CSV table of C-alpha atoms in Angstrom, one decimal:
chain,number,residue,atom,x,y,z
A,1,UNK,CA,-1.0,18.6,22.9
A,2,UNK,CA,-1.4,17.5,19.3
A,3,UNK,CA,-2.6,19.7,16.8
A,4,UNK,CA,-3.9,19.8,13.0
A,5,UNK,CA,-0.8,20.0,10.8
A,6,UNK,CA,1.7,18.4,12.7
A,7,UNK,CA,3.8,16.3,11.2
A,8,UNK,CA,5.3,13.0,13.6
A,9,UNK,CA,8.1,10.5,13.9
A,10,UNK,CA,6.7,7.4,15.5
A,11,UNK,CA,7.7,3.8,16.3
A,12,UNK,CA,7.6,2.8,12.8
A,13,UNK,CA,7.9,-0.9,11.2
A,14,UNK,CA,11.6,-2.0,10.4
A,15,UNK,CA,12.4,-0.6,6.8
A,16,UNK,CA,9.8,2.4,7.6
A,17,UNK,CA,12.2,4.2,10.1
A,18,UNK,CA,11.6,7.5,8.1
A,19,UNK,CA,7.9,7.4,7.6
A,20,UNK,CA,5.8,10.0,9.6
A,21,UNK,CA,2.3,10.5,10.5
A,22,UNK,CA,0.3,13.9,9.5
A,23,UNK,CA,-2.2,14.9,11.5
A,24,UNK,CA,-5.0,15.9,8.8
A,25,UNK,CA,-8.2,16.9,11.4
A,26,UNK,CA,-9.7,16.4,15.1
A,27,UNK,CA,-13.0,15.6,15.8
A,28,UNK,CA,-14.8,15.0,19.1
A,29,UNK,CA,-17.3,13.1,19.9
A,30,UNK,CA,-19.1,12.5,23.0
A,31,UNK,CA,-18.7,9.4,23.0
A,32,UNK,CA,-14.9,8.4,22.3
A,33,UNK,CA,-13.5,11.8,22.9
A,34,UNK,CA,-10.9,13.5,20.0
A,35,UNK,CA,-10.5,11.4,17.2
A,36,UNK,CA,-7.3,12.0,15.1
A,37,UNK,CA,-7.6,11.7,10.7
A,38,UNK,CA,-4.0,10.6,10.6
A,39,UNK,CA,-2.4,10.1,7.4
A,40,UNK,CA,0.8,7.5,6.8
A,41,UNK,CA,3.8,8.6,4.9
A,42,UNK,CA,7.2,6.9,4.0
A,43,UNK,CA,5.7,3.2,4.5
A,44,UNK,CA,6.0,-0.1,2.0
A,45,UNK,CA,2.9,-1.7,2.0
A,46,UNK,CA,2.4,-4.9,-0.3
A,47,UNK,CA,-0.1,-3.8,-2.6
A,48,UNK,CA,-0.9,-6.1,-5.4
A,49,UNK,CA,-3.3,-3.1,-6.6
A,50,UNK,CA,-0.6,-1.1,-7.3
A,51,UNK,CA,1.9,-1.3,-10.8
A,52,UNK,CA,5.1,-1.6,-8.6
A,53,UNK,CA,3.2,-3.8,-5.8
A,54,UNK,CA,4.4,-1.1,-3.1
A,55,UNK,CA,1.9,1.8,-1.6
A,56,UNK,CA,3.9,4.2,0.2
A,57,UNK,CA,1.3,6.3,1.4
A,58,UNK,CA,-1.9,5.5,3.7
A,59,UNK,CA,-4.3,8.2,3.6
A,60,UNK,CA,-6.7,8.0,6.3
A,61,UNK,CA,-7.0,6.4,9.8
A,62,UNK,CA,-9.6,7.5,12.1
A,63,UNK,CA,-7.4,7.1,15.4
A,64,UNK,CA,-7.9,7.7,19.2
A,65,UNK,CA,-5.6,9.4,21.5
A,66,UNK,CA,-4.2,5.9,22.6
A,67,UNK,CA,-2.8,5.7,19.3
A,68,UNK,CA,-0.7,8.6,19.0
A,69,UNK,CA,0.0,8.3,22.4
A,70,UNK,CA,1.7,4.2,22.0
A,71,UNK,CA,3.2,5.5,18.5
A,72,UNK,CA,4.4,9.5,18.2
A,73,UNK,CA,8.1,9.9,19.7
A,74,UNK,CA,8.9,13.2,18.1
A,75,UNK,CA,7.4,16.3,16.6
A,76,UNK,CA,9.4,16.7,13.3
A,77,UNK,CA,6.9,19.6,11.4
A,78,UNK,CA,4.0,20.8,10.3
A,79,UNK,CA,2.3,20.6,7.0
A,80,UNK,CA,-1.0,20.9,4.8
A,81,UNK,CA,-3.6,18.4,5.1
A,82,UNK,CA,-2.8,15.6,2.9
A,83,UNK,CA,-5.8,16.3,-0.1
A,84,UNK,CA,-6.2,12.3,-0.3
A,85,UNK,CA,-7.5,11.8,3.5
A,86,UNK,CA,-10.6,13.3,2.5
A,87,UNK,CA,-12.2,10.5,0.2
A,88,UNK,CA,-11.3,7.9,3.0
A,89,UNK,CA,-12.5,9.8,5.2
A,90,UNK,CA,-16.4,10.7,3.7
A,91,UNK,CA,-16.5,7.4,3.3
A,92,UNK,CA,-15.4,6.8,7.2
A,93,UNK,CA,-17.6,9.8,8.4
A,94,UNK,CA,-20.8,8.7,6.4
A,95,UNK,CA,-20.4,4.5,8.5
A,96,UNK,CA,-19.8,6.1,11.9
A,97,UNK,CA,-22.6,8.6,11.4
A,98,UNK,CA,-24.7,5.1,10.6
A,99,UNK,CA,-23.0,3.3,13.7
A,100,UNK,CA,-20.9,1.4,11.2
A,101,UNK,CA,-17.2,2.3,11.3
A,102,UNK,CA,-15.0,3.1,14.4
A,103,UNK,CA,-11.7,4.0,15.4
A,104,UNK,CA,-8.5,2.8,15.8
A,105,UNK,CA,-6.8,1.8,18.9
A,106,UNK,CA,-3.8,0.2,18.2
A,107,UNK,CA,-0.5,1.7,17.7
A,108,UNK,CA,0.2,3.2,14.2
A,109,UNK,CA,2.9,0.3,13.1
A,110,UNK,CA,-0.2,-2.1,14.0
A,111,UNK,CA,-2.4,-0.3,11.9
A,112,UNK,CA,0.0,-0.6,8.9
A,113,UNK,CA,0.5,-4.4,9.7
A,114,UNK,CA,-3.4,-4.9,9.5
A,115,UNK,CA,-4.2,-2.8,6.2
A,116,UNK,CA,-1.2,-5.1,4.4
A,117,UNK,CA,-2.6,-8.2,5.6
A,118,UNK,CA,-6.3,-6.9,4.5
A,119,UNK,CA,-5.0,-5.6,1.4
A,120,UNK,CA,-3.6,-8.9,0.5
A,121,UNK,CA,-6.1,-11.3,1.8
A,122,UNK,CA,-6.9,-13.7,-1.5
């Protein structure tokens, strides 16, 4: 049973093997059932928005059960919401409300994949 707080290993990117997902809040909705505020630690995201082109935290991900299911492997701790998932995730609850945001499916090292290639789209 996952849980607000916990902190997870998961099936990382290579060069991310120590990075861990924080579960920062669950929601349900009728509709997709729990939805998971996950936040990314630990990972090395191009980021030409940053000084030393490297962001090594992802804040918010609205995930679904599927996704911690394909990606957790091992319950490593518990911590404090991360403060920084709740800008991403005003901004994600204010779209869904409107019909305009969803969740994510995909496994976590998917989710990192997309965000770099998004991030670094010319």
């Amino acid at each position: 049973e996952y849980a607000e707080g916990q902190v997870w290993s998961y099936q990382t990117r290579v060069g991310e093997e120590t990075s861990t997902v924080l579960i920062n809040k669950i929601e349900t909705n009728d509709k997709l059932g729990k939805i998971y505020h996950i936040s990314l630690n630990g990972v090395k995201v191009k980021n030409p928005h940053k000084a030393d082109g490297v962001s090594t935290e992802l804040p918010h991900f609205p995930v679904s059960d599927e996704t911690l299911k394909k990606s957790l492997t091992k319950l490593v701790g518990k911590s404090a919401p991360n403060p920084d998932y709740i800008e991403g995730y005003t901004i994600w609850k204010e779209a869904f409300d409107a019909g305009e945001a969803g969740i994510f499916t995909i496994s976590a090292s998917e989710i990192v994949d997309f965000i770099e290639e998004a991030i670094n789209k010319q």
